[in-house]
Coordinates of C-alpha atoms and ligand atoms in Angstrom, one line a residue:
M1 CA 8.6 34.9 3.2
S2 CA 9.0 32.1 1.1
A3 CA 6.6 29.1 1.5
P4 CA 7.9 26.2 4.0
R5 CA 10.2 24.0 2.4
V6 CA 9.2 19.8 3.0
L7 CA 11.9 17.4 1.6
I8 CA 9.5 14.0 1.4
I9 CA 11.9 11.0 0.9
G10 CA 10.7 8.3 -1.1
C11 CA 7.9 9.0 -4.2
G12 CA 5.9 5.5 -3.8
V13 CA 2.4 5.6 -3.1
A14 CA 2.3 8.4 0.1
G15 CA 4.9 10.5 -0.5
P16 CA 3.4 12.5 -3.9
V17 CA -0.3 12.7 -2.6
L18 CA 1.1 14.5 0.7
A19 CA 3.3 16.1 -2.1
V20 CA 0.6 17.3 -3.6
L21 CA -2.0 17.7 -0.7
L22 CA 0.8 20.4 1.9
K23 CA 1.6 21.7 -1.6
Q24 CA -2.5 22.9 -2.1
K25 CA -1.8 24.1 1.5
G26 CA 1.0 26.4 0.3
Y27 CA 3.8 24.8 1.4
D28 CA 6.5 23.8 -0.7
P29 CA 7.8 20.4 -1.1
I30 CA 10.0 18.5 -2.7
M31 CA 10.5 15.0 -3.7
F32 CA 13.9 12.5 -3.2
E33 CA 13.1 9.3 -4.2
K34 CA 16.7 6.8 -4.4
V35 CA 14.8 5.0 -7.8
R36 CA 17.6 7.1 -10.6
Q37 CA 15.0 6.7 -12.9
L38 CA 10.9 5.5 -11.8
G39 CA 9.3 3.0 -13.8
D40 CA 8.2 0.0 -14.2
V41 CA 7.1 -2.1 -10.6
G42 CA 5.7 -4.9 -8.5
A43 CA 2.5 -6.5 -10.6
S44 CA -0.8 -4.4 -8.7
L45 CA -2.0 -3.2 -5.9
M46 CA -5.9 -2.9 -5.1
L47 CA -7.0 0.5 -4.0
M48 CA -10.4 0.8 -1.9
P49 CA -12.5 3.4 -1.1
N50 CA -11.3 4.1 1.4
G51 CA -7.4 5.1 -0.3
I52 CA -10.1 6.3 -4.0
K53 CA -11.2 9.0 -2.3
V54 CA -8.1 10.7 -0.9
L55 CA -6.9 9.7 -4.7
Q56 CA -10.1 11.8 -5.5
L57 CA -8.7 15.0 -3.0
V58 CA -5.4 15.0 -5.4
G59 CA -7.1 14.7 -9.0
L60 CA -6.5 11.0 -9.9
A61 CA -9.4 9.0 -8.8
D62 CA -11.0 9.4 -12.3
A63 CA -7.9 8.5 -14.1
V64 CA -7.5 5.2 -12.2
K65 CA -11.1 4.5 -12.5
A66 CA -10.6 5.3 -16.2
E67 CA -8.0 2.5 -16.4
S68 CA -8.7 -0.2 -14.5
A69 CA -12.4 -2.3 -14.0
P70 CA -13.9 -0.6 -10.5
L71 CA -14.9 -4.4 -8.8
Q72 CA -18.7 -5.3 -8.4
G73 CA -17.8 -8.8 -7.0
F74 CA -16.2 -11.3 -4.4
W75 CA -15.7 -14.9 -5.1
E76 CA -14.4 -17.6 -2.6
G77 CA -13.6 -21.1 -3.9
K78 CA -11.3 -24.2 -3.5
A79 CA -8.2 -24.9 -5.9
T80 CA -10.2 -27.4 -7.5
G81 CA -12.7 -24.1 -8.7
E82 CA -15.1 -25.6 -5.9
M83 CA -16.7 -22.0 -5.1
L84 CA -16.8 -21.3 -1.2
A85 CA -18.9 -18.2 -1.1
E86 CA -19.6 -15.0 -3.2
S87 CA -21.1 -11.9 -2.7
D88 CA -21.8 -8.6 -4.5
L89 CA -20.7 -6.3 -1.8
P90 CA -18.5 -4.6 -3.5
S91 CA -20.8 -3.8 -6.6
T92 CA -22.7 -1.6 -3.5
F93 CA -19.4 1.1 -2.5
L94 CA -19.7 3.8 -5.0
A95 CA -23.3 4.4 -4.1
K96 CA -22.0 3.8 -0.2
Y97 CA -19.1 4.9 0.0
G98 CA -18.5 7.0 -3.2
Q99 CA -15.9 5.8 -4.9
P100 CA -15.9 2.1 -6.1
A101 CA -12.5 -0.9 -5.3
A102 CA -10.3 -0.6 -8.2
G103 CA -7.0 -3.3 -9.3
V104 CA -4.2 -1.1 -11.1
K105 CA -1.0 -2.0 -12.8
R106 CA 1.4 -0.4 -10.4
T107 CA 3.4 1.0 -13.0
S108 CA 1.0 2.5 -14.0
L109 CA -0.2 4.6 -10.6
N110 CA 3.6 5.8 -9.9
M111 CA 3.3 6.7 -13.3
M112 CA 0.3 8.8 -13.3
L113 CA 1.7 10.2 -9.3
K114 CA 5.3 11.9 -10.9
D115 CA 3.5 13.1 -13.9
M116 CA 1.0 14.8 -10.9
L117 CA 4.1 15.8 -9.6
L118 CA 5.4 17.4 -13.0
D119 CA 2.7 18.7 -13.8
L120 CA 2.1 20.2 -10.4
G121 CA 5.8 22.3 -10.8
V122 CA 6.6 20.0 -7.3
E123 CA 10.8 19.2 -8.3
V124 CA 11.0 15.2 -8.0
R125 CA 14.7 14.3 -7.6
E126 CA 15.7 10.3 -8.5
G127 CA 18.5 8.4 -8.1
W128 CA 18.9 10.7 -4.3
K129 CA 18.4 7.6 -1.5
L130 CA 18.1 9.4 1.7
A131 CA 21.1 8.0 4.3
T132 CA 20.3 9.8 7.4
V133 CA 18.9 13.1 9.0
S134 CA 19.5 16.0 12.0
E135 CA 18.0 18.3 13.4
T136 CA 17.4 21.6 15.3
D137 CA 14.6 23.4 17.1
E138 CA 14.1 25.0 13.6
D139 CA 14.7 22.9 10.5
V140 CA 16.0 19.4 9.5
T141 CA 18.2 18.6 7.4
A142 CA 18.6 15.4 4.8
L143 CA 21.9 14.3 3.8
F144 CA 21.8 11.8 1.0
E145 CA 24.3 9.3 -0.6
N146 CA 25.6 11.0 -3.0
G147 CA 27.5 13.3 -0.2
Q148 CA 24.3 16.0 -0.6
S149 CA 22.6 17.6 2.1
V150 CA 19.0 19.3 2.1
K151 CA 17.3 21.1 4.5
G152 CA 14.1 22.3 5.0
S153 CA 11.1 23.2 7.4
F154 CA 10.5 19.5 8.4
L155 CA 10.5 15.8 6.6
I156 CA 7.9 13.5 6.4
G157 CA 9.0 9.7 6.5
G158 CA 7.8 7.8 3.2
D159 CA 10.3 5.3 2.2
G160 CA 8.8 2.3 2.5
I161 CA 9.7 -1.0 4.4
K162 CA 12.8 -0.2 4.5
A163 CA 12.7 2.7 4.8
S164 CA 15.8 4.9 6.1
S165 CA 13.8 7.6 7.9
R166 CA 12.8 5.0 10.0
A167 CA 16.0 4.1 10.8
A168 CA 17.0 7.9 11.4
M169 CA 14.8 8.9 13.2
L170 CA 15.0 6.0 15.9
N171 CA 18.9 6.0 16.0
L172 CA 17.8 10.2 16.8
Q173 CA 15.1 8.7 19.3
G174 CA 18.2 6.0 20.7
V175 CA 15.9 3.1 20.1
P176 CA 17.8 0.1 17.9
Q177 CA 16.0 -0.5 14.3
S178 CA 15.4 -4.1 13.9
A179 CA 15.9 -6.0 10.7
P180 CA 11.8 -7.0 8.9
N181 CA 10.3 -9.8 9.8
Y182 CA 10.0 -12.9 7.5
T183 CA 6.5 -14.3 7.4
G184 CA 6.9 -17.1 5.2
L185 CA 6.0 -17.2 3.1
V186 CA 6.9 -16.1 -0.9
Q187 CA 4.7 -15.2 -3.6
V188 CA 4.8 -15.4 -7.8
A189 CA 2.6 -12.5 -9.0
G190 CA 2.1 -12.3 -12.3
I191 CA -0.4 -10.4 -15.4
S192 CA -2.3 -11.9 -17.7
E193 CA -5.0 -11.7 -20.2
T194 CA -8.2 -11.9 -18.7
P195 CA -9.6 -15.2 -19.2
E196 CA -13.1 -14.9 -21.3
E197 CA -14.7 -16.4 -19.2
F198 CA -14.0 -13.6 -16.4
L199 CA -14.7 -11.1 -18.3
E200 CA -18.8 -11.1 -17.5
K201 CA -17.8 -9.5 -14.4
A202 CA -15.0 -7.6 -12.7
I203 CA -14.4 -10.7 -9.8
K204 CA -11.3 -10.5 -7.0
R205 CA -11.3 -14.2 -6.8
N206 CA -9.6 -16.6 -4.3
W207 CA -8.3 -20.3 -4.4
Y208 CA -7.6 -21.9 -1.6
G209 CA -5.2 -24.6 -1.8
Q210 CA -2.9 -26.9 0.2
G211 CA -0.1 -26.0 0.8
A212 CA -0.8 -22.3 -1.8
H213 CA -3.3 -20.0 -2.1
V214 CA -4.0 -18.0 -5.5
I215 CA -5.8 -14.2 -5.5
A216 CA -6.8 -12.7 -8.9
Y217 CA -8.6 -9.6 -9.8
P218 CA -8.8 -7.0 -12.7
I219 CA -6.1 -4.3 -13.2
S220 CA -8.4 -3.0 -16.6
P221 CA -11.2 -4.4 -19.0
T222 CA -8.3 -6.5 -20.4
L223 CA -5.5 -7.9 -18.0
T224 CA -6.4 -9.9 -14.7
S225 CA -3.2 -9.3 -12.2
W226 CA -2.9 -12.6 -10.4
A227 CA -0.1 -13.9 -7.3
I228 CA 0.3 -17.5 -5.5
T229 CA 1.2 -17.0 -2.3
M230 CA 3.1 -20.7 -0.3
P231 CA 5.2 -21.7 2.1
E232 CA 9.7 -21.5 1.6
D233 CA 11.5 -21.9 4.4
Q234 CA 14.6 -20.5 3.2
E235 CA 14.1 -16.9 2.4
A236 CA 16.3 -14.4 1.4
E237 CA 15.7 -10.6 0.2
E238 CA 17.3 -12.1 -3.0
T239 CA 14.0 -14.3 -3.5
W240 CA 12.7 -10.8 -5.2
H241 CA 12.7 -11.5 -9.0
L242 CA 11.4 -11.1 -12.0
Y243 CA 11.5 -13.3 -14.5
T244 CA 12.5 -12.7 -18.4
P245 CA 10.6 -12.9 -21.1
G246 CA 12.3 -15.9 -22.4
S247 CA 12.0 -17.2 -18.7
I248 CA 8.5 -16.8 -18.1
K249 CA 7.0 -19.7 -20.1
T250 CA 9.5 -21.6 -17.9
E251 CA 8.3 -20.7 -14.8
A252 CA 4.7 -20.6 -15.4
G253 CA 5.0 -24.2 -16.7
N254 CA 5.9 -25.4 -13.4
L255 CA 3.4 -23.3 -11.5
V256 CA 0.6 -25.0 -13.2
T257 CA 2.7 -28.3 -12.9
M258 CA 2.9 -27.4 -8.8
L259 CA -0.5 -26.2 -9.0
D260 CA -1.6 -29.7 -10.6
G261 CA -6.1 -30.6 -10.1
W262 CA -6.3 -26.7 -9.6
D263 CA -8.5 -24.7 -11.5
P264 CA -7.8 -25.6 -15.5
T265 CA -9.3 -21.5 -15.7
L266 CA -6.4 -20.9 -13.8
H267 CA -3.4 -22.7 -15.2
R268 CA -4.7 -21.1 -18.8
M269 CA -4.0 -17.8 -17.2
I270 CA -0.5 -18.5 -15.3
T271 CA 0.4 -20.3 -18.4
S272 CA -0.5 -17.3 -21.0
A273 CA 1.4 -14.5 -18.1
Q274 CA 2.9 -11.3 -20.0
R275 CA 5.1 -10.5 -16.9
V276 CA 5.8 -12.3 -14.0
I277 CA 7.2 -12.0 -11.1
K278 CA 8.7 -13.4 -7.1
Y279 CA 8.9 -12.0 -3.8
G280 CA 9.2 -12.6 -0.5
L281 CA 7.2 -11.3 2.2
F282 CA 8.0 -9.0 4.9
D283 CA 6.3 -7.3 7.7
R284 CA 7.9 -5.4 10.7
A285 CA 6.3 -5.2 14.2
H286 CA 5.4 -1.5 15.3
L287 CA 6.2 1.0 16.4
Q288 CA 4.9 3.0 19.9
P289 CA 2.8 6.2 18.6
H290 CA 5.6 8.4 19.6
Q291 CA 8.0 6.8 17.6
W292 CA 6.5 7.9 14.6
Y293 CA 8.0 11.2 14.7
T294 CA 10.4 13.8 16.7
E295 CA 10.8 17.0 16.8
R296 CA 10.4 17.8 12.5
C297 CA 10.5 14.8 11.2
V298 CA 7.4 12.5 11.0
L299 CA 6.7 8.7 9.6
V300 CA 3.5 7.3 6.8
G301 CA 2.9 5.1 4.8
D302 CA 4.7 1.7 4.8
A303 CA 7.6 3.6 6.4
A304 CA 5.4 3.9 9.7
H305 CA 3.7 0.8 9.5
P306 CA 4.8 -1.7 7.2
T307 CA 2.4 -4.6 6.3
S308 CA 2.4 -8.4 4.8
P309 CA -0.4 -7.8 2.2
H310 CA -3.3 -9.8 2.5
L311 CA -5.4 -7.4 3.6
G312 CA -4.9 -5.7 0.7
Q313 CA -4.8 -2.5 3.2
G314 CA -1.0 -1.0 3.2
A315 CA -0.9 1.4 0.1
N316 CA -5.2 2.2 1.1
Q317 CA -3.6 3.3 4.6
A318 CA -1.0 5.4 3.4
L319 CA -3.5 7.4 1.1
E320 CA -5.2 7.6 5.0
D321 CA -2.3 8.7 6.5
C322 CA -2.1 11.0 3.8
Y323 CA -5.6 12.3 4.5
H324 CA -4.6 13.4 8.0
L325 CA -2.1 14.4 8.0
S326 CA -1.9 17.2 5.8
I327 CA -5.3 18.4 7.9
A328 CA -3.4 18.5 10.4
M329 CA -1.3 20.4 8.8
P330 CA -1.8 24.5 9.6
V331 CA -2.8 26.5 6.4
I332 CA 0.2 29.0 5.0
D333 CA -1.3 31.8 3.4
P334 CA 0.9 35.0 3.6
K335 CA -2.7 37.3 3.4
S336 CA -4.6 35.2 5.8
D337 CA -4.3 36.2 9.8
D338 CA -3.6 33.4 10.6
Y339 CA -0.1 33.7 9.3
G340 CA 1.4 34.5 12.5
R341 CA -0.2 31.4 14.5
A342 CA 0.9 28.7 11.3
L343 CA 4.3 30.0 11.6
E344 CA 4.6 29.7 15.0
T345 CA 3.1 26.1 15.2
L346 CA 5.6 25.4 12.3
G347 CA 8.6 26.4 14.5
K348 CA 7.4 25.6 17.8
Y349 CA 4.5 23.7 17.8
L350 CA 5.1 21.4 15.3
S351 CA 5.9 17.4 17.1
K352 CA 3.4 18.3 19.8
N353 CA 0.7 20.0 18.5
I354 CA 0.9 17.7 14.6
F355 CA 2.4 14.6 14.5
A356 CA 1.2 13.5 17.9
P357 CA -2.2 13.8 17.5
F358 CA -1.7 12.3 13.8
A359 CA 0.4 9.8 15.4
E360 CA -2.0 8.6 17.8
K361 CA -4.8 8.6 16.0
R362 CA -3.3 6.0 13.2
Q363 CA -1.0 3.8 15.2
P364 CA -3.3 1.7 16.6
R365 CA -5.9 1.2 13.3
T366 CA -2.8 0.7 11.4
S367 CA -0.8 -2.2 13.7
A368 CA -3.8 -3.8 14.1
L369 CA -4.4 -3.9 10.2
V370 CA -0.9 -4.5 10.4
K371 CA -1.5 -7.8 12.6
G372 CA -4.4 -8.9 11.2
A373 CA -2.7 -9.4 7.8
R374 CA 0.1 -11.3 9.0
I375 CA -2.9 -13.7 10.8
Q376 CA -5.2 -14.0 7.4
G377 CA -1.2 -15.1 5.8
E378 CA -1.5 -18.0 8.2
L379 CA -4.9 -18.9 7.2
R380 CA -4.6 -19.0 3.9
V381 CA -1.2 -20.9 3.4
S382 CA -1.2 -24.4 4.9
R383 CA 0.2 -27.4 3.7
D384 CA -2.1 -29.4 7.2
P385 CA -5.3 -31.1 5.3
Q386 CA -6.9 -30.6 8.6
R387 CA -6.3 -27.1 8.8
C388 CA -6.9 -26.5 5.0
Q389 CA -10.6 -28.5 5.6
E390 CA -11.2 -26.1 8.2
R391 CA -10.1 -22.8 7.1
D392 CA -12.9 -24.2 3.4
A393 CA -15.3 -24.6 6.4
L394 CA -14.5 -20.7 8.5
I395 CA -14.7 -19.1 4.2
R396 CA -17.9 -20.6 4.1
D397 CA -19.5 -19.7 7.1
S398 CA -18.3 -16.2 7.6
F399 CA -19.9 -15.7 4.6
K400 CA -22.5 -16.8 5.4
D401 CA -23.7 -13.8 7.6
S402 CA -23.7 -11.3 4.9
A403 CA -24.1 -8.2 7.5
A404 CA -21.4 -9.4 9.2
V405 CA -19.2 -8.8 6.0
E406 CA -20.7 -5.7 4.9
A407 CA -20.1 -4.3 8.8
Q408 CA -16.5 -5.0 8.4
Y409 CA -15.7 -4.2 5.4
D410 CA -17.8 -0.8 6.4
S411 CA -15.5 -0.4 8.9
L412 CA -12.5 0.0 6.5
L413 CA -14.1 1.5 4.0
R414 CA -16.1 5.0 5.3
E415 CA -12.9 6.0 6.5
P416 CA -10.9 7.9 6.2
F417 CA -14.5 10.6 5.8
Q418 CA -17.5 9.9 4.6
Q419 CA -17.8 11.1 0.6
T420 CA -21.1 9.7 -1.2
S421 CA -21.7 9.5 -5.0
S422 CA -21.5 11.8 -7.6
Ligands
FAD1 C1 2.9 -8.2 -3.1 C2 1.9 -7.6 -2.3 C3 0.6 -7.0 -2.6 C4 0.4 -5.6 -2.6 N1 -1.1 -5.0 -2.3 C5 -1.1 -4.1 -2.3 C6 -2.8 -3.6 -2.4 O1 -3.7 -4.1 -3.1 N2 -4.0 -3.5 -1.9 C7 -3.3 -2.4 -1.3 O2 -3.2 -1.0 -0.6 N3 -1.4 -2.5 -0.3 C8 -0.8 -3.6 -1.4 N4 0.3 -3.9 -1.1 C9 1.5 -2.8 0.7 C10 2.1 -1.7 -0.7 O3 2.8 -1.9 -1.7 C11 2.2 -0.8 0.4 O4 1.9 -0.4 1.7 C12 2.2 1.1 -0.2 O5 2.6 1.2 -1.4 C13 2.7 1.5 1.0 O6 3.5 3.2 0.4 P1 4.2 3.7 0.5 O7 4.3 5.4 -0.3 O8 4.2 4.2 2.4 O9 6.0 2.4 0.1 P2 5.9 2.8 -1.1 O10 4.8 2.4 -2.2 O11 6.9 1.0 -0.6 O12 7.2 3.7 -1.7 C14 8.4 4.1 -1.0 C15 9.3 4.7 -2.1 O13 10.7 5.4 -1.3 C16 11.1 4.9 -2.7 N5 12.7 4.8 -1.2 C17 13.3 3.7 -0.1 N6 14.1 3.6 0.4 C18 14.3 5.7 0.2 C19 15.3 6.3 0.4 N7 16.5 5.8 1.5 N8 15.4 8.0 0.3 C20 15.0 7.4 -0.9 N9 13.8 6.7 -1.4 C21 13.2 6.1 -0.8 C22 11.3 3.7 -2.5 O14 12.0 3.5 -3.9 C23 10.0 3.4 -3.7 O15 9.0 4.6 -4.4 C24 1.6 -4.4 -1.7 C25 2.3 -4.9 -1.2 C26 3.4 -6.0 -1.3 C27 4.2 -6.3 -1.1

């Protein structure tokens, strides 16, 4: 009998990692991605030890770390560059969790993931946008906007914040799907040569000003990714904008004018940007655990728990999902004594024994993080001088209790499994 076919929607972060983890367990994954040719996307991601541990399981952790500059410290400061707090906590991550934190260019990660699929012989169909889904007790059929349909044993929706899989599954459950929530904030993000004064140590830096917040971290030994978050009342999805090489200079000039009086190093970094994009920040109200799955479909990553980026955990949580779902799935090995039981689980008990416990485990943690990210965004960006002063004092004070900061990170980074330094 052939291996159970798994339809995976979305070749972002979660989709390809799950495809490999399931292939390792004897399944036959097939990847569908709406983009015609995966390539240049977004700016960057800060991968934390909880996410990199999962990348290690698919053999990508070393490549990510080799390209990046693993993080050694945190720095928090006022807009002017006056320091509020600093910490060398990230320099302890490798020893404590077996992996460091590492910034990575999103395009590089996406291409590494796609190449990994191709190397392992996983079929990747680009330009296949999921339209809807239908299911029976035994199988699932995905219908695509190109008019084609494909049948599988089950389907994994990893198609991100605007997931068609989520809409299709909510439809199967008779639940109306609402639009993503605009958080009231936009980001302009860029990639620049790392300024000389930041080269010595890989540090994630946050500058807090009135009406704007800036984050910057290294994504290679010589490149830094930065993002300016600011309020914008009138948001439209069309905000997403990649500046052309000719218009980057003008936009950088506008940003520097807007950030008048801010840290001069920041000005130099923005002015030397090689790439600049702008986008609105969205999240969605959380789903209940039972809404994460149907009889033969399950959601992972942003499709299940789309988040604004202020805690830097979206991709890391997507990777945690991959781990938990893959360990819950039975091994498919025709030579094993458990083969019959595995097929029975896939046939009759998939939703009850696999999807339901997975969603019940993952929903509380991820929905708390989505809420936390929104609160963090509201704290970071304010136009009110009084609130800005209170925010700065809060940041200064919170870092004074280094044990509490460490405990907060530990609750995130010790998951999804223990790993010590190799
Ligand atoms: C500005 C910004 C900064 C961020 N920074 C961080 C960070 O530092 N650290 C972190 O952990 N997270 C970060 N995140 C969050 C992170 O990007 C997401 O949580 C993560 O990418 C989710 O992974 P995913 O695989 O679920 O979805 P995605 O990465 O969004 O991938 C979804 C894929 O599905 C495809 N797709 C969509 N619809 C369809 C369809 N109908 N049919 C087929 N394919 C489809 C898409 O083209 C895409 O390739 C950030 C997010 C933003 C917006």
